[in-house]
Short mmCIF file of C-alpha atoms and ligand atoms in Angstrom, two decimals:
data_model
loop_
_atom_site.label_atom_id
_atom_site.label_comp_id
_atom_site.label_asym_id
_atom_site.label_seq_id
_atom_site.Cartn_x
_atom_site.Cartn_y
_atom_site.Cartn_z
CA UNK M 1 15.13 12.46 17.11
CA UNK M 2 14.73 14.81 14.32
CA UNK M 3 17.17 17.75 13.75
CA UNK M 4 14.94 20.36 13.57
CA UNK M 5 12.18 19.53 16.05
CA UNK M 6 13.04 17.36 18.27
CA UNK M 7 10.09 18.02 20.42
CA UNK M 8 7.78 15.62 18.25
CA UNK M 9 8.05 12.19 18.33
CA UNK M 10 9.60 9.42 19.87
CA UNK M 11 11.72 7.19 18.07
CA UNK M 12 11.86 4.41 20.66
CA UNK M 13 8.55 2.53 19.05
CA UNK M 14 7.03 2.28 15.58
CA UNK M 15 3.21 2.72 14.87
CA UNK M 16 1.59 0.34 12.66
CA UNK M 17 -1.51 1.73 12.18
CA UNK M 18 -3.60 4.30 13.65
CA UNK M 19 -7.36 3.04 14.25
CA UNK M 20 -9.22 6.30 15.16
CA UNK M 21 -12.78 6.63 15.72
CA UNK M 22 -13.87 10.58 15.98
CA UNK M 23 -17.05 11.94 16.97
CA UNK M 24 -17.53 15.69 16.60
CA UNK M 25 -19.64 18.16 17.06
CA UNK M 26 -19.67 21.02 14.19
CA UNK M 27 -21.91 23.79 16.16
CA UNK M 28 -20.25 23.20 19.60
CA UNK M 29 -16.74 22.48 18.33
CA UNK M 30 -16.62 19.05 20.50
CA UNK M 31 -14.16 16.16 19.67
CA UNK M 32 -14.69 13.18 21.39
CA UNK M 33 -11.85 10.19 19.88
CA UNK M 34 -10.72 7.19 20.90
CA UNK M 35 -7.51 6.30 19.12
CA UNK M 36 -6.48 2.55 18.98
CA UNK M 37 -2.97 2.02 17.59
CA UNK M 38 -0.63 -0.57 17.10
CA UNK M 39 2.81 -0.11 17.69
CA UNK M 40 6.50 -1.96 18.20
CA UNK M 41 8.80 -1.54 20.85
CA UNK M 42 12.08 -0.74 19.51
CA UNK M 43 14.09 -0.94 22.20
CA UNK M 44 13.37 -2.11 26.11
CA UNK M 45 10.61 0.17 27.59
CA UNK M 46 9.60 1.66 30.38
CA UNK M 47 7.17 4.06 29.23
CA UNK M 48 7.30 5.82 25.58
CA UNK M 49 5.47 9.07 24.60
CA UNK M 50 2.65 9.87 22.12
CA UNK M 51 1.82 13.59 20.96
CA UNK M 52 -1.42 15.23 21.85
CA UNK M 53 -2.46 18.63 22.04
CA UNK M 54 -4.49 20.26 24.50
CA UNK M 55 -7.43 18.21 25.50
CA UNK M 56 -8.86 15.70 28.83
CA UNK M 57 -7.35 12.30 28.06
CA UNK M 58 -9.68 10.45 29.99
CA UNK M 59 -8.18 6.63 29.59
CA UNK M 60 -4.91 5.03 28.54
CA UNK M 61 -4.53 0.91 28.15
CA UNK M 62 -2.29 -1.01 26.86
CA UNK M 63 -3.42 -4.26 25.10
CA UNK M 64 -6.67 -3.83 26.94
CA UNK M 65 -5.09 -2.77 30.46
CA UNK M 66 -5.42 0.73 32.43
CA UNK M 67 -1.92 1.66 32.79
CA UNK M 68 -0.76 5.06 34.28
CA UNK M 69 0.20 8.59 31.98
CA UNK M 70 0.60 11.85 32.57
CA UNK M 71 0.06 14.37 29.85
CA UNK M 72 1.91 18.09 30.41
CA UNK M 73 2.10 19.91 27.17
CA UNK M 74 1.76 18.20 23.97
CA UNK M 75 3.57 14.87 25.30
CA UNK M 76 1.13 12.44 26.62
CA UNK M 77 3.56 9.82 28.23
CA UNK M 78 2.87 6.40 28.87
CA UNK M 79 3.64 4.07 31.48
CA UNK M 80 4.93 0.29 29.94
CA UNK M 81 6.89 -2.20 30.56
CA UNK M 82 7.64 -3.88 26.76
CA UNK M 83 10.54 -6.16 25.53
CA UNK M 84 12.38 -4.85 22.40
CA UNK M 85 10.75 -6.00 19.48
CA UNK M 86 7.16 -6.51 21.76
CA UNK M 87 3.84 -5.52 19.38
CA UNK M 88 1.42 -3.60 21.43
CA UNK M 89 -1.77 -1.78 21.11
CA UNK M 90 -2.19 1.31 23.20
CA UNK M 91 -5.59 2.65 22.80
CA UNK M 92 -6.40 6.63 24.36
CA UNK M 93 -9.54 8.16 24.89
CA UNK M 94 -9.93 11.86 25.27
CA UNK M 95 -12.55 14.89 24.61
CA UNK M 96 -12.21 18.51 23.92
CA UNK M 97 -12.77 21.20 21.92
CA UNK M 98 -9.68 21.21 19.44
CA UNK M 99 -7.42 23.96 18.78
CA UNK M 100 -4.54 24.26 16.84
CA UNK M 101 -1.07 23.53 17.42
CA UNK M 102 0.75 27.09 18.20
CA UNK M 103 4.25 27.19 16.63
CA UNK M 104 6.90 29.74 16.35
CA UNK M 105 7.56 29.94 13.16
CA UNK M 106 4.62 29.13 10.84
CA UNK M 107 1.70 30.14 13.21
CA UNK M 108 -1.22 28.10 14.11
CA UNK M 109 -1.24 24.46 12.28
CA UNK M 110 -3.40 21.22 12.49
CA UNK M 111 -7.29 21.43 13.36
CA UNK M 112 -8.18 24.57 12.17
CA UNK M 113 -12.05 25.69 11.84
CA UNK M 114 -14.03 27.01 8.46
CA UNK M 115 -17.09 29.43 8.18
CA UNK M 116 -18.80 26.30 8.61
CA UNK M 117 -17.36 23.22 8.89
CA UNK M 118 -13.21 22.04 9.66
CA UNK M 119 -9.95 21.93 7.92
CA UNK M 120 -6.69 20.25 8.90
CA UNK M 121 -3.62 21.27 7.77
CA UNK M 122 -0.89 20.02 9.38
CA UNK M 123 2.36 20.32 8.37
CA UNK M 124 4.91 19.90 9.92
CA UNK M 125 3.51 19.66 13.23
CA UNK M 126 0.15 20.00 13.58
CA UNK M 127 -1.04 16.04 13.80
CA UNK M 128 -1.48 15.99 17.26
CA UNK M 129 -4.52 18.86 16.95
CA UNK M 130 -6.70 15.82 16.48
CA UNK M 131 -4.79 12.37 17.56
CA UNK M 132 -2.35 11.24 19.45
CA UNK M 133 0.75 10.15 17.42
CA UNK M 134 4.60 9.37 17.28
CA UNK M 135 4.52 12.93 15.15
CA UNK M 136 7.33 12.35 13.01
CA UNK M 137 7.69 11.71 9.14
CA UNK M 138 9.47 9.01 8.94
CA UNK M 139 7.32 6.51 10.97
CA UNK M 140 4.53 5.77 8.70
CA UNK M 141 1.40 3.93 9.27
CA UNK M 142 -1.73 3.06 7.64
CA UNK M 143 -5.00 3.99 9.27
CA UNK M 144 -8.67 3.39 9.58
CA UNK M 145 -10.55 6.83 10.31
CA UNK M 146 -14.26 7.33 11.28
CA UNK M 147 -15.76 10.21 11.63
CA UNK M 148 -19.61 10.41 12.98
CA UNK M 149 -20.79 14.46 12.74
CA UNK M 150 -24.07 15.97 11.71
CA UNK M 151 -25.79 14.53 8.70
CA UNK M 152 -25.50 17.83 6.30
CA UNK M 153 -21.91 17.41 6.36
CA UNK M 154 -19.77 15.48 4.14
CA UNK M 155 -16.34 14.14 6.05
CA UNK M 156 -13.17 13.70 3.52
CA UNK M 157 -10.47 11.94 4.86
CA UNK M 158 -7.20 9.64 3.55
CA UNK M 159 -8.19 6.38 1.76
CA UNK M 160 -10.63 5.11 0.61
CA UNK M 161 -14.70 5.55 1.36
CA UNK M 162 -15.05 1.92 2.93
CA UNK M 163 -18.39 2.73 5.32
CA UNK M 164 -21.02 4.89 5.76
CA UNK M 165 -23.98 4.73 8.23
CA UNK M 166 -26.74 7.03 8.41
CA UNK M 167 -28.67 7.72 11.15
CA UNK M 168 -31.58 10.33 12.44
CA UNK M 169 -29.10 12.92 12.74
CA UNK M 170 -25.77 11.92 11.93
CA UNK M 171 -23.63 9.86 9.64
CA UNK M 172 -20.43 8.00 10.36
CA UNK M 173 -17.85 7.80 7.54
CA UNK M 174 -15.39 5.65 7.51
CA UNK M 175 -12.23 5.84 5.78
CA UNK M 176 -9.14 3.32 5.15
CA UNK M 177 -5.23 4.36 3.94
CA UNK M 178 -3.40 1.41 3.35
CA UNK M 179 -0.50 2.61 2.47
CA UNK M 180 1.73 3.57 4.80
CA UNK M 181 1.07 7.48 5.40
CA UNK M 182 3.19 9.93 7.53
CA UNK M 183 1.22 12.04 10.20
CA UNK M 184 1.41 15.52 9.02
CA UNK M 185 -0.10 13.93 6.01
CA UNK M 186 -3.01 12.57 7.53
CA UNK M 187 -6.24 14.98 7.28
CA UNK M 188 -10.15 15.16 7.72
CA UNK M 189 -11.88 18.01 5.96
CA UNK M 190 -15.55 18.66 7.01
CA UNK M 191 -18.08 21.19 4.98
CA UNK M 192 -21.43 20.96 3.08
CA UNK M 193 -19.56 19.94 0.07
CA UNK M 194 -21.19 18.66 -3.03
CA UNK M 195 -18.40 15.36 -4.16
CA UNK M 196 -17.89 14.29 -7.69
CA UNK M 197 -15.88 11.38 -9.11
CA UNK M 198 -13.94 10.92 -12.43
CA UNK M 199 -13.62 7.61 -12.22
CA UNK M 200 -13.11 7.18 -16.29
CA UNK M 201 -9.46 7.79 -16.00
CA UNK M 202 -6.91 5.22 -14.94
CA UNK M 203 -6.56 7.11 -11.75
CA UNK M 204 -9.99 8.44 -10.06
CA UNK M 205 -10.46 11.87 -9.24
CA UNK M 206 -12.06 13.09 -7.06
CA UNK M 207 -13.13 16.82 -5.79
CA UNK M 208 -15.35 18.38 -3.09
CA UNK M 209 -16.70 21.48 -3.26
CA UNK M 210 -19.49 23.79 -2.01
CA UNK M 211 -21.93 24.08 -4.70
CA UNK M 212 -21.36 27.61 -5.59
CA UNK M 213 -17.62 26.57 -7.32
CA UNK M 214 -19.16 23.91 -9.42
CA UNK M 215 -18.22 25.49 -12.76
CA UNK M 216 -14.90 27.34 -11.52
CA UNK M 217 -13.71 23.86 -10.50
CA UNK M 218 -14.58 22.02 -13.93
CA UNK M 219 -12.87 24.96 -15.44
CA UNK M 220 -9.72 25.65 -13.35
CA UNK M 221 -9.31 22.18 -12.78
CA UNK M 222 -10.20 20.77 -15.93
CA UNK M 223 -6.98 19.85 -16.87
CA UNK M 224 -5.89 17.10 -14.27
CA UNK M 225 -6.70 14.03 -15.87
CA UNK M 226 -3.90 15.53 -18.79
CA UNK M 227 -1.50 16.17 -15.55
CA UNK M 228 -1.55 12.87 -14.40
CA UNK M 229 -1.15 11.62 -17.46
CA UNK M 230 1.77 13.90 -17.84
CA UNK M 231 3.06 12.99 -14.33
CA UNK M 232 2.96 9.39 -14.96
CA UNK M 233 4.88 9.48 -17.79
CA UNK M 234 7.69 11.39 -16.06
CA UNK M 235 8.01 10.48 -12.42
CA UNK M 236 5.80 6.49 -12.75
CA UNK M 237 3.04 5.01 -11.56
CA UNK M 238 0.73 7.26 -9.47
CA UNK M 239 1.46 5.76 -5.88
CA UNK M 240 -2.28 5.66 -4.68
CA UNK M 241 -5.14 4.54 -5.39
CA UNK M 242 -7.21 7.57 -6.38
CA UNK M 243 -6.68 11.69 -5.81
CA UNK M 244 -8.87 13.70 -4.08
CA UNK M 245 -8.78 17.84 -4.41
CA UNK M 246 -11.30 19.35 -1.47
CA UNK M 247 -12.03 23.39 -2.25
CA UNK M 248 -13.38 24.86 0.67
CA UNK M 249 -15.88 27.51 1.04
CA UNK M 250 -13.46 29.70 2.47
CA UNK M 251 -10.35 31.34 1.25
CA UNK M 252 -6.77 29.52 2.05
CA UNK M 253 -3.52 31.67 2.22
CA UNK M 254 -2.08 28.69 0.21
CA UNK M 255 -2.94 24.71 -0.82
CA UNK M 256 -2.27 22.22 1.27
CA UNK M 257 -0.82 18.91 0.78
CA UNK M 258 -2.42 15.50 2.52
CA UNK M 259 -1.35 11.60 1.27
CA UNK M 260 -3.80 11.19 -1.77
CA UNK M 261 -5.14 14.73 -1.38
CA UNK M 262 -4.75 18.02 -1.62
CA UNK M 263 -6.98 21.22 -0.13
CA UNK M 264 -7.70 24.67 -1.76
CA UNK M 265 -9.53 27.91 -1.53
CA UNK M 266 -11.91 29.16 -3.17
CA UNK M 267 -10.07 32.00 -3.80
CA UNK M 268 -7.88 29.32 -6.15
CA UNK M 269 -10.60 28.95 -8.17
CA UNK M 270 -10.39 32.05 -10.34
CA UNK M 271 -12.48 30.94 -13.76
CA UNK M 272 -8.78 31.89 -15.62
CA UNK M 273 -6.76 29.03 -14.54
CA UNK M 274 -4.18 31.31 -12.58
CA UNK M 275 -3.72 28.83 -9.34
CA UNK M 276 -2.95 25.66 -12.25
CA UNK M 277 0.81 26.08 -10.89
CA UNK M 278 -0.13 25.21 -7.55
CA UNK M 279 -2.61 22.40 -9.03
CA UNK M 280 0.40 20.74 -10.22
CA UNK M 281 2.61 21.31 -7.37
CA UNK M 282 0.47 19.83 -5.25
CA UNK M 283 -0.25 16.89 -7.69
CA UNK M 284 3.18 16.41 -7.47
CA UNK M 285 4.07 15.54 -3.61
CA UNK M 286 1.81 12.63 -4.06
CA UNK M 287 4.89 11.10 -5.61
CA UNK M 288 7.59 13.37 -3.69
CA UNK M 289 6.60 13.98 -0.09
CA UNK M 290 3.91 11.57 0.48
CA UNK M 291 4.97 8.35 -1.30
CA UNK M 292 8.68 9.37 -0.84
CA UNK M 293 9.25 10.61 2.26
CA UNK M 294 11.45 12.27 3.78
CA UNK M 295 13.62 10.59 6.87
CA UNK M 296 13.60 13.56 9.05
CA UNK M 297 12.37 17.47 7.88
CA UNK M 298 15.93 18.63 7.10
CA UNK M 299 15.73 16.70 3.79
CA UNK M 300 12.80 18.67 2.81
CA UNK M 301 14.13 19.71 -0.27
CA UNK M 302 13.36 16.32 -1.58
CA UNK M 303 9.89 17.60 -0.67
CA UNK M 304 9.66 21.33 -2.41
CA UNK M 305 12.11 21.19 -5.05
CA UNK M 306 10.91 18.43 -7.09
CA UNK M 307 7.18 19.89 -6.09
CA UNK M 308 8.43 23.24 -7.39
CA UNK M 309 10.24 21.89 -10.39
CA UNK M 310 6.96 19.81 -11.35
CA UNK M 311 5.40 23.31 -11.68
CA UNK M 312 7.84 23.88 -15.02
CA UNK M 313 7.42 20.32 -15.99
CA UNK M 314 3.69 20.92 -16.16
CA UNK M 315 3.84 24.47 -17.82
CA UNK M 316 6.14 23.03 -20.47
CA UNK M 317 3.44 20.35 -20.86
CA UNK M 318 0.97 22.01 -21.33
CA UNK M 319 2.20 24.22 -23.82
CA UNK M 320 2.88 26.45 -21.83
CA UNK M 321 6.66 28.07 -21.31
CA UNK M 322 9.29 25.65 -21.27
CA UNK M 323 11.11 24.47 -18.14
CA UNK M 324 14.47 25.91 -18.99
CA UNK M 325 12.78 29.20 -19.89
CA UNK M 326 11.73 29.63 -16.69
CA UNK M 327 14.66 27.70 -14.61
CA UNK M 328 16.59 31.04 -16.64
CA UNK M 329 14.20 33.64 -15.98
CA UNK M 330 14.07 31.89 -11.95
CA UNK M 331 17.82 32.06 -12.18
CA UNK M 332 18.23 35.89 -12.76
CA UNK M 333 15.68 36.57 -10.22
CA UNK M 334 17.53 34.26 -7.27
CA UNK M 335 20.77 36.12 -8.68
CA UNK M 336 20.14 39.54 -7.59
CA UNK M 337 19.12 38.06 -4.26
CA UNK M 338 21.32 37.55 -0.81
CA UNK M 339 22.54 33.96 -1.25
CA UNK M 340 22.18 32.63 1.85
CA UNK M 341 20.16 29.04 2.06
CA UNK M 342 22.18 25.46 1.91
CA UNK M 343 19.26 23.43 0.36
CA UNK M 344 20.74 20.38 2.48
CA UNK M 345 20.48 22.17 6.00
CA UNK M 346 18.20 25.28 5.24
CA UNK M 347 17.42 25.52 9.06
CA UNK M 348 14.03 25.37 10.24
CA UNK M 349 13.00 28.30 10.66
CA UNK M 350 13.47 28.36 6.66
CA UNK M 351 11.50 24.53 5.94
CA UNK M 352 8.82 26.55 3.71
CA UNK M 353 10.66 29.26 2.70
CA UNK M 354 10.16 30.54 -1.17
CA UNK M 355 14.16 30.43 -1.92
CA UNK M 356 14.11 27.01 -1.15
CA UNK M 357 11.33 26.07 -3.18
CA UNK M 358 12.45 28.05 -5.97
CA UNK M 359 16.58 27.06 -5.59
CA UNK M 360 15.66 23.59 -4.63
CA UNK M 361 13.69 23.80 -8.24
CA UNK M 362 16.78 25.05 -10.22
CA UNK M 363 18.79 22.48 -8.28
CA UNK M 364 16.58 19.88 -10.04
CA UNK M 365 16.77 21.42 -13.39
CA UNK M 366 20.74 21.54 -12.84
CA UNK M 367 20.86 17.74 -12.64
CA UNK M 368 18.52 17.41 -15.84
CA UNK M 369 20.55 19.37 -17.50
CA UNK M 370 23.76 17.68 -16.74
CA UNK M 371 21.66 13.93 -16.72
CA UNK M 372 20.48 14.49 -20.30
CA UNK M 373 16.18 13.87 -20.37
CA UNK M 374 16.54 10.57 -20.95
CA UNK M 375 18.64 9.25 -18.15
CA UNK M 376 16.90 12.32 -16.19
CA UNK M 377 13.76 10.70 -15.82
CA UNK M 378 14.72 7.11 -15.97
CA UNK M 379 16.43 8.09 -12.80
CA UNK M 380 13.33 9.96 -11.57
CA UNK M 381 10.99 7.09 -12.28
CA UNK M 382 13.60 4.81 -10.71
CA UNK M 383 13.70 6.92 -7.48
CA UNK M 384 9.61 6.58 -7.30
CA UNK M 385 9.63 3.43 -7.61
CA UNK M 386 12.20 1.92 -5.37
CA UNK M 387 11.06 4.55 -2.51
CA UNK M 388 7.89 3.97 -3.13
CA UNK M 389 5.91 4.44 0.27
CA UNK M 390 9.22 4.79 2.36
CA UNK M 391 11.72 7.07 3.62
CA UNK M 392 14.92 8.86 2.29
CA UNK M 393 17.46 11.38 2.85
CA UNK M 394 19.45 14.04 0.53
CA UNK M 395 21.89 11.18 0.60
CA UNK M 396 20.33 8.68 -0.63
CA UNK M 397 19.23 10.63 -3.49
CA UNK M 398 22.86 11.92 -4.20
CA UNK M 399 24.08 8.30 -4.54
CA UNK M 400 21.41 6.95 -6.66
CA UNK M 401 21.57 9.85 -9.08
CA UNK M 402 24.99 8.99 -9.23
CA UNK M 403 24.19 5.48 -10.56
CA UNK M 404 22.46 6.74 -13.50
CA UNK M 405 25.62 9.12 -14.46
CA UNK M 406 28.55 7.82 -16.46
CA UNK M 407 30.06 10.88 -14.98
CA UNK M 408 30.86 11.78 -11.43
CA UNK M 409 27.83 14.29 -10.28
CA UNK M 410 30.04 15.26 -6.40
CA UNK M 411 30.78 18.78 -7.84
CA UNK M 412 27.47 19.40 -9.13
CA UNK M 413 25.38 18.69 -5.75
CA UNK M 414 27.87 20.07 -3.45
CA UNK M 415 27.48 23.54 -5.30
CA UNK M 416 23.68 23.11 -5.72
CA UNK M 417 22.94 21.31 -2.26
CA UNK M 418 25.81 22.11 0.39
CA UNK M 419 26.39 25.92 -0.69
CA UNK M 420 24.81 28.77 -0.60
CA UNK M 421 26.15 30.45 -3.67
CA UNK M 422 24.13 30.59 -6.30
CA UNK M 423 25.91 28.29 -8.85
CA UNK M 424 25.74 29.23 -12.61
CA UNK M 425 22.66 27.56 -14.75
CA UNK M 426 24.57 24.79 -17.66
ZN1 ZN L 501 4.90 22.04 -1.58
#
């Protein structure tokens, strides 16, 4: 059970992988899915519970058998009788007109609809807008998505482009993540977007775009190839196969993360360059967030402080202002502040909130300083590497900083992580 929302989820069963196959209708706003997933008892069961937002589940089986649900709320719970350790497939069929997840602290989230086309953005818990899913971070799948809508449309999902049919009026795309991905990470963006690949680099990159932002996006975006370069050589090996960046024809209050993507605005793209922070922050949780995951969402400092602190890292590499100018000039802004987050339990109504991204960046630039940049990003490449595509808590990160410091580090991340007072910058 997570801490913080124990509503999503159910950690009696692990998902493999997520096989969904999505048919939607753009003008009418119709999804019709059948979702085929794979799963492990974890324990004895006598019925386990998927997440799924508001629409007609018309058909539940399990390896190929009816079997009985009910569905009140978001919790579509299924009747089945499976031994501990038992693999199963449960495949659900349902239709509706999606909508997003309501939530009381950060609004609507999940399937959300564009000017002309969709957008998902679901974090923390808006995955079950558009599948059912054991909606928690920590149990990580890979998935095969299709998506058949109206032939103008271009459908960007997670993965890789393995399929696509045409026919009279509509195309099916068909997408495959193999690594493991966490829900709120998975995402299909659909829009009469013009797509472009970089494929030149060690890394391809990717972007879609409505026509009109062709030259703002060469421009404000120009500089990724150098920022992955960049990011490689502090935090290792990108952890997917390629990086997609959708900008959509519409303007976004802020970017959005997904596993191998990331979603903008328009209004990001502003021929000057001034969104590159968040181009690098969200460059960033491709290693911390989506490769390295967090374990449940009170660790999600591991998330938006290293995010944050790539921000710096990225000015500093670009020539810009160094990291330690602006940890200082950060510093003396927090300072004159009420100090009243604990990075390590910030709460949840506070997961997203801008004192933890920008204390949960100093925090990181703390441990640098202390580390040295040597062992400071050995120990960061270390940390991508051995979590690469699993989970982790605060704790785990504690001790294996630890292993890179001659010195003990306890007094340094109980001020930083387990207080709230703002500790002084050395
Ligand atoms: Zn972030």
């Amino acid at each position: 059970m997570d801490p913080y929302l124990p509503e999503h989820g159910d950690p009696n069963y692990h998902v493999e992988h997520y096989d969904l196959e999505l048919d939607y209708r753009v003008a009418a706003g119709r999804l019709s899915g059948r979702a085929k997933i794979t799963a492990v008892a974890k324990t004895a069961l006598t019925r386990f519970a998927l997440d799924l937002g508001t629409f007609k589940v018309n058909r539940v089986s399990i390896d190929g058998k009816p079997t009985r649900f009910t569905h009140r709320g978001h919790k579509l719970t299924v009747q089945a009788r499976l031994a501990a350790g038992r693999q199963f497939t449960v495949e659900v069929r349902y239709v509706g007109n999606p909508t997003p997840i309501n939530t009381k602290h950060w609004g609507e989230l999940g399937w959300d609809h564009l000017e002309d086309g969709v957008l998902v953005a679901s974090q923390p818990t808006g995955a079950p807008s558009w599948f059912p899913c054991n909606d928690h971070p920590s149990d990580k799948a890979t998935y095969r998505i299709s998506v058949t809508t109206a032939s103008p449309y271009r459908v960007i999902a997670n993965g890789d482009l393995i399929d696509g049919r045409v026919g009279a009026s509509t195309t099916t795309w068909v997408y495959l993540q193999l690594e493991p991905m966490a829900t709120y990470l998975a995402s299909i963006q659909i829009g009469r977007y013009e797509f472009i690949e970089r494929a030149d680099d060690r890394v391809p990159l990717r972007a879609a775009f409505p026509m009109r932002l062709l030259d703002g996006y060469a421009h404000d975006f120009g500089r990724q190839s150098e920022m992955m370069v960049a990011f490689e050589r502090m935090f290792g090996p990108y952890p997917f196969n390629a990086y997609t960046v959708v900008v959509t024809d519409d303007d976004l209050d802020i970017p959005i993360e997904a596993q191998g993507m990331s979603i903008f605005g328009a209004n990001h793209i502003d021929g000057r360059r001034g969104y590159e922070r968040l181009v690098a922050h969200e460059m960033a949780h491709q290693w911390f967030g989506n490769s390295v995951s967090i374990a449940d969402w009170r660790q999600i400092w591991l998330n938006e402080g290293f995010a944050a602190y790539s921000e710096w890292l990225w000015s500093q590499a670009s020539g810009g202002q160094s990291a330690d100018a602006l940890a200082k000039v950060t510093w003396a802004r927090l300072a004159k502040l009420p100090q009243d987050l604990v990075l390590a339990d910030p709460g949840v109504e506070r997961l997203f909130d801008d004192l933890l991204y920008k204390r949960g960046a100093l925090a990181v630039h703390a441990l640098r300083l202390r580390l040295g940049d040597a062992a400071f990003f050995a120990m960061l490449r270390d940390w991508t590497l051995q979590n690469r595509h699993g989970s982790v808590t605060i704790e785990d990160f504690t001790r294996h900083a630890q292993r890179h410091s001659p010195k003990p580090l306890g007094d340094l991340f109980t001020a930083w992580l387990y207080q709230a007072a703002l500790p002084e910058l050395r």
